[in-house]
Amino acid sequence: MEEQTVPPLLVTLPDALLSPERLLVLLGLSFFLGLAFEEYFGSRRLKAPGGVRTFPLLALGGALLYALMPDPALLFLGGLFVLGAWLAIWYRYRLQIQLAEPRIEHEPGVRLDGGIMALVGNLIAYLLGPVTLTQPLWVPVAIAVAAVLLTGARERLHAFAETVGGTELATLAKFLIIIGIVLPLVPDEPVTDITPITPYQVWLAVVVVSTLSYASYLVQRFLAPRRGLLYSAALGGLYSSTATTVVLSRRARASGGAPMLDAALVLSTSVMFLRILIVVAIFNLDLAKVLAPSLLALLVGGLVIAAALYWRGNDARPQGADEVLPPSNPLEIQTALVFALLFITLSLAVGWARAEFGEESLFVLAALAGITDVDPLVLSIAQEAHGASPLAMGAAAILIAAASNNLLKGAYTLSFAGRAAGGVPALALLGLALGGIGAVFLTLGLA
């Protein structure tokens, strides 16, 4: 008769996971977390449980209970239940104290602890034990660092949340849902023979352009507000040079014009060339290489003109011109849908014109597209260009669209700023438009 072996009650972890290095890391991280906890709760009237002594002990306790019985982790779960019960009792006591002395939070220099931070801190310290024993060491380090940063950044995070506001957060959340859920479901096959662009490419283009604009929008509005007119104009050029031109032109009329405003108008358009190059490079690196010399030359030329306009005359700054905010959030769904419709329309128009009238018809479409929005045409060409000849033709069309857009912005400047205040920047924008036309001839090899 065979003897039956009884499995041991306790199954310990392998020696590699119980190394002295992991225990030292665990002690260091829990002590680090305890220091941050002590600093955060130091000014509270009701001392929260936990700190530089408790957290290392909690972490060691969690590690030892898990090491004694890792599978199933009954001892560790039992310890977690005891800790949770104790924290629940303490939290109830804290609420009773707060209800019994409702005015205490308004006394100078006295604060009760905030929310459930104490509970979460103790649970993280306890859970840190098995995580350090079983996971790569970068995992507990990242957890501890994140917990410390979030613990100490309470006031700054609350201030940022109040500054951002619920409307923009809701807009961002909706757009993230569309990116994460809708984008993968959109078909990636052409739906018509007129253009090879697929619905997936259309929505991907919307996401890329809106994200680039939104990054500029966030920096301009929240991270670096009121850093100066030129700084704001450059960020506005990354967002939308046309919208920035309208805002600056209206301010030029109100202030009677100033060298700094003239420089800002040219600077925002100069940054547009960099934006176009970035967008093209994301979708068609070969086309970006063809465009790079012309766009970079126009960028440098615009910066030189802006510097010359800035240094001509006095350094007086128009009042209230420190901030040039975009007119709307670029992640609004309505804005994204309008861009998508423009992109689809121009893509179909480009494909139809090429088939009916040849490649040269693209130049007429580019000139017309420049008076609406450059980005849809740029993306349409970037996703359709193939081979050596189409690359040169596509690059020339993009330069024509940019030149047409600069002419439009020059007209906006004269219209909104007036001839007296807008004459100089309008001439500068005309010069950039002529420079773009010259770059077209160079690109086509006709110069």
Short mmCIF file of C-alpha atoms in Angstrom, two decimals:
data_model
loop_
_atom_site.label_atom_id
_atom_site.label_comp_id
_atom_site.label_asym_id
_atom_site.label_seq_id
_atom_site.Cartn_x
_atom_site.Cartn_y
_atom_site.Cartn_z
CA MET A 1 0.00 0.00 0.00
CA GLU A 2 1.48 3.37 -1.11
CA GLU A 3 2.16 5.97 1.52
CA GLN A 4 0.35 9.27 1.02
CA THR A 5 2.38 12.41 1.56
CA VAL A 6 0.67 15.29 3.26
CA PRO A 7 1.50 18.66 1.64
CA PRO A 8 3.08 21.14 4.03
CA LEU A 9 0.83 23.76 5.52
CA LEU A 10 3.16 26.58 4.62
CA VAL A 11 4.80 27.04 1.23
CA THR A 12 7.63 29.56 1.30
CA LEU A 13 8.87 31.71 -1.53
CA PRO A 14 12.05 30.79 -3.44
CA ASP A 15 15.27 32.04 -1.89
CA ALA A 16 15.84 34.39 -4.85
CA LEU A 17 12.76 36.39 -3.90
CA LEU A 18 13.77 36.55 -0.23
CA SER A 19 17.12 38.14 -0.97
CA PRO A 20 18.60 40.79 1.37
CA GLU A 21 18.57 43.26 -1.52
CA ARG A 22 14.79 43.09 -1.86
CA LEU A 23 14.29 43.49 1.88
CA LEU A 24 16.58 46.54 1.92
CA VAL A 25 14.71 48.04 -1.02
CA LEU A 26 11.42 47.39 0.77
CA LEU A 27 12.62 49.09 3.95
CA GLY A 28 13.98 52.06 2.02
CA LEU A 29 10.83 52.58 -0.03
CA SER A 30 8.50 52.25 2.96
CA PHE A 31 10.63 54.66 4.99
CA PHE A 32 10.59 57.09 2.05
CA LEU A 33 6.82 56.81 1.88
CA GLY A 34 6.55 57.31 5.63
CA LEU A 35 8.55 60.56 5.46
CA ALA A 36 6.19 61.98 2.87
CA PHE A 37 3.23 60.85 4.97
CA GLU A 38 4.62 62.54 8.09
CA GLU A 39 5.21 65.78 6.19
CA TYR A 40 1.71 65.82 4.76
CA PHE A 41 -0.09 65.03 8.05
CA GLY A 42 2.29 66.92 10.34
CA SER A 43 0.02 69.96 10.67
CA ARG A 44 -3.16 67.98 11.27
CA ARG A 45 -4.75 68.18 14.68
CA LEU A 46 -5.85 64.55 14.62
CA LYS A 47 -2.72 62.48 13.97
CA ALA A 48 -3.33 59.91 11.25
CA PRO A 49 -2.03 56.36 11.76
CA GLY A 50 1.19 55.68 9.89
CA GLY A 51 4.58 57.28 9.43
CA VAL A 52 8.30 56.59 9.33
CA ARG A 53 8.04 53.73 11.83
CA THR A 54 4.62 52.28 11.03
CA PHE A 55 5.04 52.05 7.27
CA PRO A 56 8.27 49.99 7.34
CA LEU A 57 6.66 47.66 9.87
CA LEU A 58 3.52 47.34 7.76
CA ALA A 59 5.61 46.63 4.66
CA LEU A 60 7.67 43.98 6.49
CA GLY A 61 4.51 42.44 7.95
CA GLY A 62 2.88 42.19 4.53
CA ALA A 63 6.06 40.71 3.03
CA LEU A 64 6.48 38.09 5.79
CA LEU A 65 2.85 36.99 5.75
CA TYR A 66 2.98 36.59 2.01
CA ALA A 67 6.34 34.77 2.11
CA LEU A 68 5.03 32.21 4.63
CA MET A 69 2.03 31.27 2.49
CA PRO A 70 2.17 32.67 -1.04
CA ASP A 71 -0.27 30.20 -2.61
CA PRO A 72 -2.95 30.65 -1.45
CA ALA A 73 -2.06 33.90 0.32
CA LEU A 74 -4.43 33.33 3.23
CA LEU A 75 -2.13 34.80 5.87
CA PHE A 76 -1.56 37.94 3.81
CA LEU A 77 -5.30 38.34 3.13
CA GLY A 78 -6.01 37.87 6.83
CA GLY A 79 -3.55 40.63 7.68
CA LEU A 80 -5.16 42.86 5.07
CA PHE A 81 -8.56 42.24 6.64
CA VAL A 82 -7.25 43.14 10.12
CA LEU A 83 -5.60 46.29 8.79
CA GLY A 84 -8.75 47.30 6.94
CA ALA A 85 -10.89 46.77 10.05
CA TRP A 86 -8.54 48.89 12.16
CA LEU A 87 -8.48 51.68 9.57
CA ALA A 88 -12.28 51.61 9.36
CA ILE A 89 -12.52 52.04 13.15
CA TRP A 90 -10.04 54.93 13.06
CA TYR A 91 -11.85 56.62 10.16
CA ARG A 92 -15.16 56.41 11.98
CA TYR A 93 -13.55 57.97 15.04
CA ARG A 94 -12.12 60.76 12.88
CA LEU A 95 -15.57 61.55 11.46
CA GLN A 96 -17.03 61.66 14.96
CA ILE A 97 -14.36 64.14 16.05
CA GLN A 98 -15.02 66.28 12.98
CA LEU A 99 -18.78 66.28 13.56
CA ALA A 100 -18.37 67.03 17.25
CA GLU A 101 -16.11 70.02 16.55
CA PRO A 102 -17.29 71.44 13.21
CA ARG A 103 -15.51 74.77 13.72
CA ILE A 104 -12.11 73.30 14.31
CA GLU A 105 -11.18 73.29 10.63
CA HIS A 106 -11.60 77.06 10.53
CA GLU A 107 -9.22 77.75 13.39
CA PRO A 108 -5.91 79.28 12.23
CA GLY A 109 -3.05 76.79 11.97
CA VAL A 110 -5.29 73.76 12.63
CA ARG A 111 -6.32 71.19 10.02
CA LEU A 112 -7.89 67.78 10.16
CA ASP A 113 -6.46 65.15 7.84
CA GLY A 114 -7.79 65.15 4.32
CA GLY A 115 -10.21 62.52 3.07
CA ILE A 116 -9.04 58.94 2.89
CA MET A 117 -5.37 59.71 2.28
CA ALA A 118 -4.42 58.07 5.59
CA LEU A 119 -6.25 54.87 4.72
CA VAL A 120 -4.76 54.67 1.24
CA GLY A 121 -1.24 55.36 2.55
CA ASN A 122 -1.41 52.50 5.03
CA LEU A 123 -2.80 50.09 2.46
CA ILE A 124 -0.05 50.97 -0.03
CA ALA A 125 2.61 50.43 2.64
CA TYR A 126 1.17 46.99 3.44
CA LEU A 127 0.81 45.97 -0.21
CA LEU A 128 4.33 47.16 -0.96
CA GLY A 129 5.68 44.05 0.79
CA PRO A 130 4.50 41.30 -1.59
CA VAL A 131 4.94 43.58 -4.59
CA THR A 132 8.63 44.07 -3.76
CA LEU A 133 9.13 40.32 -3.25
CA THR A 134 7.44 39.15 -6.44
CA GLN A 135 7.74 41.91 -9.05
CA PRO A 136 10.69 43.53 -10.82
CA LEU A 137 12.19 46.16 -8.54
CA TRP A 138 11.21 49.03 -10.82
CA VAL A 139 7.52 48.28 -10.05
CA PRO A 140 7.65 48.99 -6.26
CA VAL A 141 10.00 51.93 -6.87
CA ALA A 142 7.54 53.45 -9.36
CA ILE A 143 4.62 52.86 -6.96
CA ALA A 144 6.41 54.48 -4.04
CA VAL A 145 7.58 57.48 -6.07
CA ALA A 146 4.11 58.02 -7.52
CA ALA A 147 2.52 57.79 -4.06
CA VAL A 148 5.00 60.33 -2.64
CA LEU A 149 4.50 62.77 -5.51
CA LEU A 150 0.72 62.55 -5.32
CA THR A 151 0.78 62.93 -1.54
CA GLY A 152 2.82 66.12 -1.63
CA ALA A 153 1.08 67.68 -4.63
CA ARG A 154 -2.40 67.98 -3.13
CA GLU A 155 -2.64 71.78 -3.21
CA ARG A 156 -1.09 72.08 -6.66
CA LEU A 157 -3.31 69.37 -8.14
CA HIS A 158 -6.45 70.91 -6.66
CA ALA A 159 -5.43 74.34 -7.96
CA PHE A 160 -4.79 72.88 -11.41
CA ALA A 161 -8.16 71.11 -11.42
CA GLU A 162 -9.90 74.38 -10.53
CA THR A 163 -7.98 76.21 -13.27
CA VAL A 164 -8.73 73.67 -15.98
CA GLY A 165 -12.43 73.42 -15.21
CA GLY A 166 -14.90 70.64 -15.79
CA THR A 167 -15.84 71.58 -19.36
CA GLU A 168 -12.39 71.04 -20.83
CA LEU A 169 -11.81 67.86 -18.83
CA ALA A 170 -15.10 66.47 -20.14
CA THR A 171 -14.09 67.41 -23.70
CA LEU A 172 -10.74 65.68 -23.30
CA ALA A 173 -12.40 62.58 -21.84
CA LYS A 174 -14.81 62.32 -24.79
CA PHE A 175 -11.99 62.69 -27.27
CA LEU A 176 -9.91 60.02 -25.53
CA ILE A 177 -12.87 57.66 -25.77
CA ILE A 178 -13.12 58.36 -29.48
CA ILE A 179 -9.40 57.68 -29.91
CA GLY A 180 -9.39 54.50 -27.85
CA ILE A 181 -12.72 53.01 -28.98
CA VAL A 182 -13.77 54.52 -32.31
CA LEU A 183 -10.38 54.77 -34.05
CA PRO A 184 -9.58 51.02 -33.88
CA LEU A 185 -13.05 50.19 -35.23
CA VAL A 186 -12.90 52.47 -38.27
CA PRO A 187 -12.27 50.48 -41.50
CA ASP A 188 -8.83 50.80 -43.03
CA GLU A 189 -9.84 50.18 -46.65
CA PRO A 190 -10.76 52.75 -49.34
CA VAL A 191 -14.48 53.28 -49.87
CA THR A 192 -14.14 54.88 -53.32
CA ASP A 193 -11.86 54.67 -56.34
CA ILE A 194 -11.45 58.44 -56.45
CA THR A 195 -8.99 58.50 -53.54
CA PRO A 196 -6.93 55.79 -51.83
CA ILE A 197 -7.40 57.41 -48.43
CA THR A 198 -9.33 55.22 -45.98
CA PRO A 199 -11.73 56.25 -43.18
CA TYR A 200 -9.07 55.12 -40.68
CA GLN A 201 -6.54 57.50 -42.25
CA VAL A 202 -9.07 60.32 -42.13
CA TRP A 203 -9.71 59.91 -38.43
CA LEU A 204 -6.02 59.34 -37.70
CA ALA A 205 -5.26 62.66 -39.41
CA VAL A 206 -7.89 64.35 -37.24
CA VAL A 207 -6.32 62.86 -34.12
CA VAL A 208 -2.77 63.90 -35.05
CA VAL A 209 -3.60 67.50 -36.01
CA SER A 210 -5.93 68.01 -33.04
CA THR A 211 -3.36 66.58 -30.64
CA LEU A 212 -0.63 68.92 -31.94
CA SER A 213 -2.97 71.89 -31.61
CA TYR A 214 -4.13 70.78 -28.18
CA ALA A 215 -0.58 70.48 -26.88
CA SER A 216 0.08 74.09 -27.91
CA TYR A 217 -3.29 75.12 -26.44
CA LEU A 218 -2.53 73.57 -23.05
CA VAL A 219 0.95 75.08 -22.80
CA GLN A 220 -0.36 78.46 -23.86
CA ARG A 221 -3.30 78.51 -21.49
CA PHE A 222 -2.24 76.65 -18.36
CA LEU A 223 1.48 75.88 -18.14
CA ALA A 224 2.96 79.18 -19.29
CA PRO A 225 0.35 81.94 -19.32
CA ARG A 226 1.40 85.58 -19.66
CA ARG A 227 5.01 84.88 -20.58
CA GLY A 228 5.08 87.62 -23.18
CA LEU A 229 3.46 88.46 -26.47
CA LEU A 230 6.08 86.84 -28.71
CA TYR A 231 6.04 83.62 -26.68
CA SER A 232 2.26 83.46 -26.90
CA ALA A 233 2.27 84.25 -30.63
CA ALA A 234 4.69 81.39 -31.32
CA LEU A 235 2.45 78.93 -29.47
CA GLY A 236 -0.55 80.37 -31.26
CA GLY A 237 1.18 79.66 -34.58
CA LEU A 238 1.46 76.00 -33.61
CA TYR A 239 -2.23 76.01 -32.74
CA SER A 240 -3.59 78.04 -35.66
CA SER A 241 -1.67 80.87 -37.30
CA THR A 242 -4.83 82.18 -38.96
CA ALA A 243 -6.77 82.46 -35.70
CA THR A 244 -3.75 84.05 -34.00
CA THR A 245 -3.44 86.57 -36.84
CA VAL A 246 -7.05 87.66 -36.38
CA VAL A 247 -6.61 88.09 -32.60
CA LEU A 248 -3.35 90.06 -32.97
CA SER A 249 -4.75 92.23 -35.77
CA ARG A 250 -7.69 93.29 -33.63
CA ARG A 251 -5.31 94.20 -30.81
CA ALA A 252 -3.17 96.16 -33.25
CA ARG A 253 -6.18 98.27 -34.22
CA ALA A 254 -7.08 98.86 -30.55
CA SER A 255 -3.53 99.86 -29.59
CA GLY A 256 -2.69 101.79 -32.73
CA GLY A 257 0.05 99.36 -33.69
CA ALA A 258 3.42 98.58 -32.12
CA PRO A 259 6.68 96.97 -33.27
CA MET A 260 6.10 94.03 -30.92
CA LEU A 261 2.65 93.36 -32.38
CA ASP A 262 4.06 93.50 -35.91
CA ALA A 263 6.76 91.02 -34.93
CA ALA A 264 4.21 88.75 -33.24
CA LEU A 265 2.04 88.66 -36.37
CA VAL A 266 4.98 87.55 -38.53
CA LEU A 267 6.25 85.14 -35.88
CA SER A 268 2.97 83.23 -35.66
CA THR A 269 3.00 82.70 -39.43
CA SER A 270 6.66 81.66 -39.38
CA VAL A 271 5.91 78.93 -36.85
CA MET A 272 3.23 77.64 -39.24
CA PHE A 273 5.99 76.37 -41.57
CA LEU A 274 7.39 74.27 -38.73
CA ARG A 275 3.92 72.91 -37.98
CA ILE A 276 3.41 71.88 -41.62
CA LEU A 277 6.77 70.11 -41.68
CA ILE A 278 5.95 68.17 -38.48
CA VAL A 279 2.54 67.08 -39.76
CA VAL A 280 3.93 65.95 -43.13
CA ALA A 281 6.82 64.07 -41.49
CA ILE A 282 4.38 62.06 -39.36
CA PHE A 283 2.54 60.71 -42.43
CA ASN A 284 5.10 60.84 -45.24
CA LEU A 285 8.77 61.15 -44.33
CA ASP A 286 9.92 61.16 -47.96
CA LEU A 287 7.69 64.11 -48.77
CA ALA A 288 8.91 65.88 -45.63
CA LYS A 289 12.50 65.52 -46.85
CA VAL A 290 11.57 67.20 -50.13
CA LEU A 291 9.74 70.01 -48.30
CA ALA A 292 12.28 70.52 -45.51
CA PRO A 293 14.71 72.89 -47.33
CA SER A 294 11.93 75.23 -48.49
CA LEU A 295 9.94 75.21 -45.24
CA LEU A 296 13.02 75.68 -43.07
CA ALA A 297 14.23 78.53 -45.31
CA LEU A 298 10.81 80.21 -45.00
CA LEU A 299 10.89 79.64 -41.23
CA VAL A 300 14.30 81.29 -40.91
CA GLY A 301 13.25 84.14 -43.21
CA GLY A 302 10.14 84.76 -41.14
CA LEU A 303 12.14 84.76 -37.91
CA VAL A 304 14.59 87.29 -39.38
CA ILE A 305 11.72 89.55 -40.47
CA ALA A 306 10.06 89.24 -37.05
CA ALA A 307 13.33 90.15 -35.31
CA ALA A 308 13.82 93.15 -37.59
CA LEU A 309 10.28 94.35 -36.90
CA TYR A 310 10.76 93.90 -33.17
CA TRP A 311 13.96 95.91 -33.01
CA ARG A 312 12.81 98.76 -35.25
CA GLY A 313 11.45 101.55 -33.06
CA ASN A 314 10.80 101.48 -29.31
CA ASP A 315 10.25 98.54 -26.97
CA ALA A 316 6.83 99.67 -25.78
CA ARG A 317 4.39 96.86 -25.21
CA PRO A 318 0.67 97.28 -25.93
CA GLN A 319 -1.40 96.93 -22.80
CA GLY A 320 -3.04 93.54 -22.29
CA ALA A 321 -1.09 91.83 -25.08
CA ASP A 322 0.67 89.26 -22.98
CA GLU A 323 -1.75 86.47 -23.83
CA VAL A 324 -3.13 85.32 -27.18
CA LEU A 325 -5.48 82.47 -26.43
CA PRO A 326 -7.10 80.41 -29.17
CA PRO A 327 -10.82 81.06 -29.72
CA SER A 328 -11.84 77.51 -28.83
CA ASN A 329 -10.57 74.20 -27.58
CA PRO A 330 -9.19 72.18 -30.55
CA LEU A 331 -10.44 68.93 -29.01
CA GLU A 332 -14.09 69.92 -29.19
CA ILE A 333 -15.96 67.25 -31.13
CA GLN A 334 -17.54 69.83 -33.44
CA THR A 335 -14.11 71.15 -34.42
CA ALA A 336 -12.84 67.63 -35.09
CA LEU A 337 -15.86 66.77 -37.26
CA VAL A 338 -15.50 69.96 -39.33
CA PHE A 339 -11.84 69.14 -39.90
CA ALA A 340 -12.73 65.58 -40.94
CA LEU A 341 -15.33 66.84 -43.45
CA LEU A 342 -12.82 69.30 -44.93
CA PHE A 343 -10.23 66.56 -45.15
CA ILE A 344 -12.62 64.16 -46.92
CA THR A 345 -13.82 66.88 -49.32
CA LEU A 346 -10.30 67.93 -50.28
CA SER A 347 -9.14 64.32 -50.61
CA LEU A 348 -11.96 63.59 -53.04
CA ALA A 349 -11.31 66.84 -54.89
CA VAL A 350 -7.61 66.06 -55.22
CA GLY A 351 -8.28 62.55 -56.53
CA TRP A 352 -10.94 63.74 -58.98
CA ALA A 353 -8.86 66.66 -60.29
CA ARG A 354 -5.84 64.46 -60.84
CA ALA A 355 -7.88 61.93 -62.77
CA GLU A 356 -9.73 64.50 -64.90
CA PHE A 357 -7.19 67.30 -65.45
CA GLY A 358 -3.80 65.87 -64.51
CA GLU A 359 -1.31 66.69 -61.76
CA GLU A 360 -1.19 70.42 -62.57
CA SER A 361 -4.80 70.84 -61.40
CA LEU A 362 -3.54 70.17 -57.89
CA PHE A 363 -1.99 73.63 -57.84
CA VAL A 364 -5.38 75.31 -58.38
CA LEU A 365 -6.89 73.28 -55.54
CA ALA A 366 -3.96 74.17 -53.31
CA ALA A 367 -4.43 77.88 -53.95
CA LEU A 368 -8.14 77.59 -53.14
CA ALA A 369 -7.50 75.43 -50.04
CA GLY A 370 -5.14 78.04 -48.66
CA ILE A 371 -8.05 80.42 -48.09
CA THR A 372 -9.82 77.86 -45.87
CA ASP A 373 -7.51 75.56 -43.91
CA VAL A 374 -4.05 74.35 -44.97
CA ASP A 375 -3.95 71.20 -42.82
CA PRO A 376 -6.59 69.10 -44.64
CA LEU A 377 -4.89 69.61 -48.00
CA VAL A 378 -1.44 68.98 -46.51
CA LEU A 379 -2.58 65.70 -45.00
CA SER A 380 -4.40 64.63 -48.15
CA ILE A 381 -1.29 65.15 -50.26
CA ALA A 382 0.99 63.56 -47.66
CA GLN A 383 -1.06 60.36 -47.62
CA GLU A 384 -1.43 60.12 -51.41
CA ALA A 385 2.05 61.11 -52.67
CA HIS A 386 4.09 58.22 -54.10
CA GLY A 387 7.11 58.15 -56.41
CA ALA A 388 9.61 60.86 -57.35
CA SER A 389 7.38 63.03 -59.57
CA PRO A 390 4.30 63.07 -57.27
CA LEU A 391 6.58 64.00 -54.35
CA ALA A 392 7.81 67.14 -56.14
CA MET A 393 4.29 68.00 -57.30
CA GLY A 394 2.87 67.40 -53.81
CA ALA A 395 5.57 69.51 -52.18
CA ALA A 396 4.90 72.34 -54.63
CA ALA A 397 1.16 72.15 -53.95
CA ILE A 398 1.73 72.39 -50.20
CA LEU A 399 3.96 75.44 -50.69
CA ILE A 400 1.28 77.04 -52.87
CA ALA A 401 -1.35 76.41 -50.18
CA ALA A 402 0.90 77.99 -47.53
CA ALA A 403 1.54 81.00 -49.77
CA SER A 404 -2.18 81.38 -50.43
CA ASN A 405 -2.85 81.18 -46.69
CA ASN A 406 -0.26 83.90 -46.06
CA LEU A 407 -2.00 86.15 -48.59
CA LEU A 408 -5.27 85.52 -46.76
CA LYS A 409 -3.66 86.43 -43.42
CA GLY A 410 -2.26 89.58 -44.97
CA ALA A 411 -5.78 90.53 -46.03
CA TYR A 412 -7.04 89.74 -42.53
CA THR A 413 -4.34 91.95 -41.04
CA LEU A 414 -5.33 94.92 -43.21
CA SER A 415 -9.02 94.30 -42.56
CA PHE A 416 -8.90 93.89 -38.78
CA ALA A 417 -5.93 96.14 -37.92
CA GLY A 418 -6.49 98.86 -40.49
CA ARG A 419 -4.04 100.27 -43.00
CA ALA A 420 -2.08 102.33 -40.49
CA ALA A 421 -1.51 99.60 -37.91
CA GLY A 422 -1.54 96.60 -40.24
CA GLY A 423 0.33 97.84 -43.29
CA VAL A 424 3.81 96.77 -42.20
CA PRO A 425 2.97 93.21 -41.04
CA ALA A 426 0.75 92.75 -44.12
CA LEU A 427 3.73 93.59 -46.36
CA ALA A 428 5.85 91.12 -44.38
CA LEU A 429 3.24 88.38 -44.90
CA LEU A 430 3.16 89.25 -48.61
CA GLY A 431 6.93 88.81 -48.67
CA LEU A 432 6.61 85.35 -47.09
CA ALA A 433 3.94 84.46 -49.66
CA LEU A 434 6.24 85.51 -52.51
CA GLY A 435 9.05 83.53 -50.90
CA GLY A 436 6.78 80.49 -50.90
CA ILE A 437 6.04 80.95 -54.62
CA GLY A 438 9.77 81.16 -55.29
CA ALA A 439 10.24 77.94 -53.36
CA VAL A 440 7.61 76.31 -55.61
CA PHE A 441 9.68 77.04 -58.73
CA LEU A 442 12.82 75.77 -57.04
CA THR A 443 11.05 72.58 -55.99
CA LEU A 444 9.79 71.93 -59.49
CA GLY A 445 13.22 72.66 -60.94
CA LEU A 446 11.96 75.55 -63.09
CA ALA A 447 13.99 78.32 -61.50
#
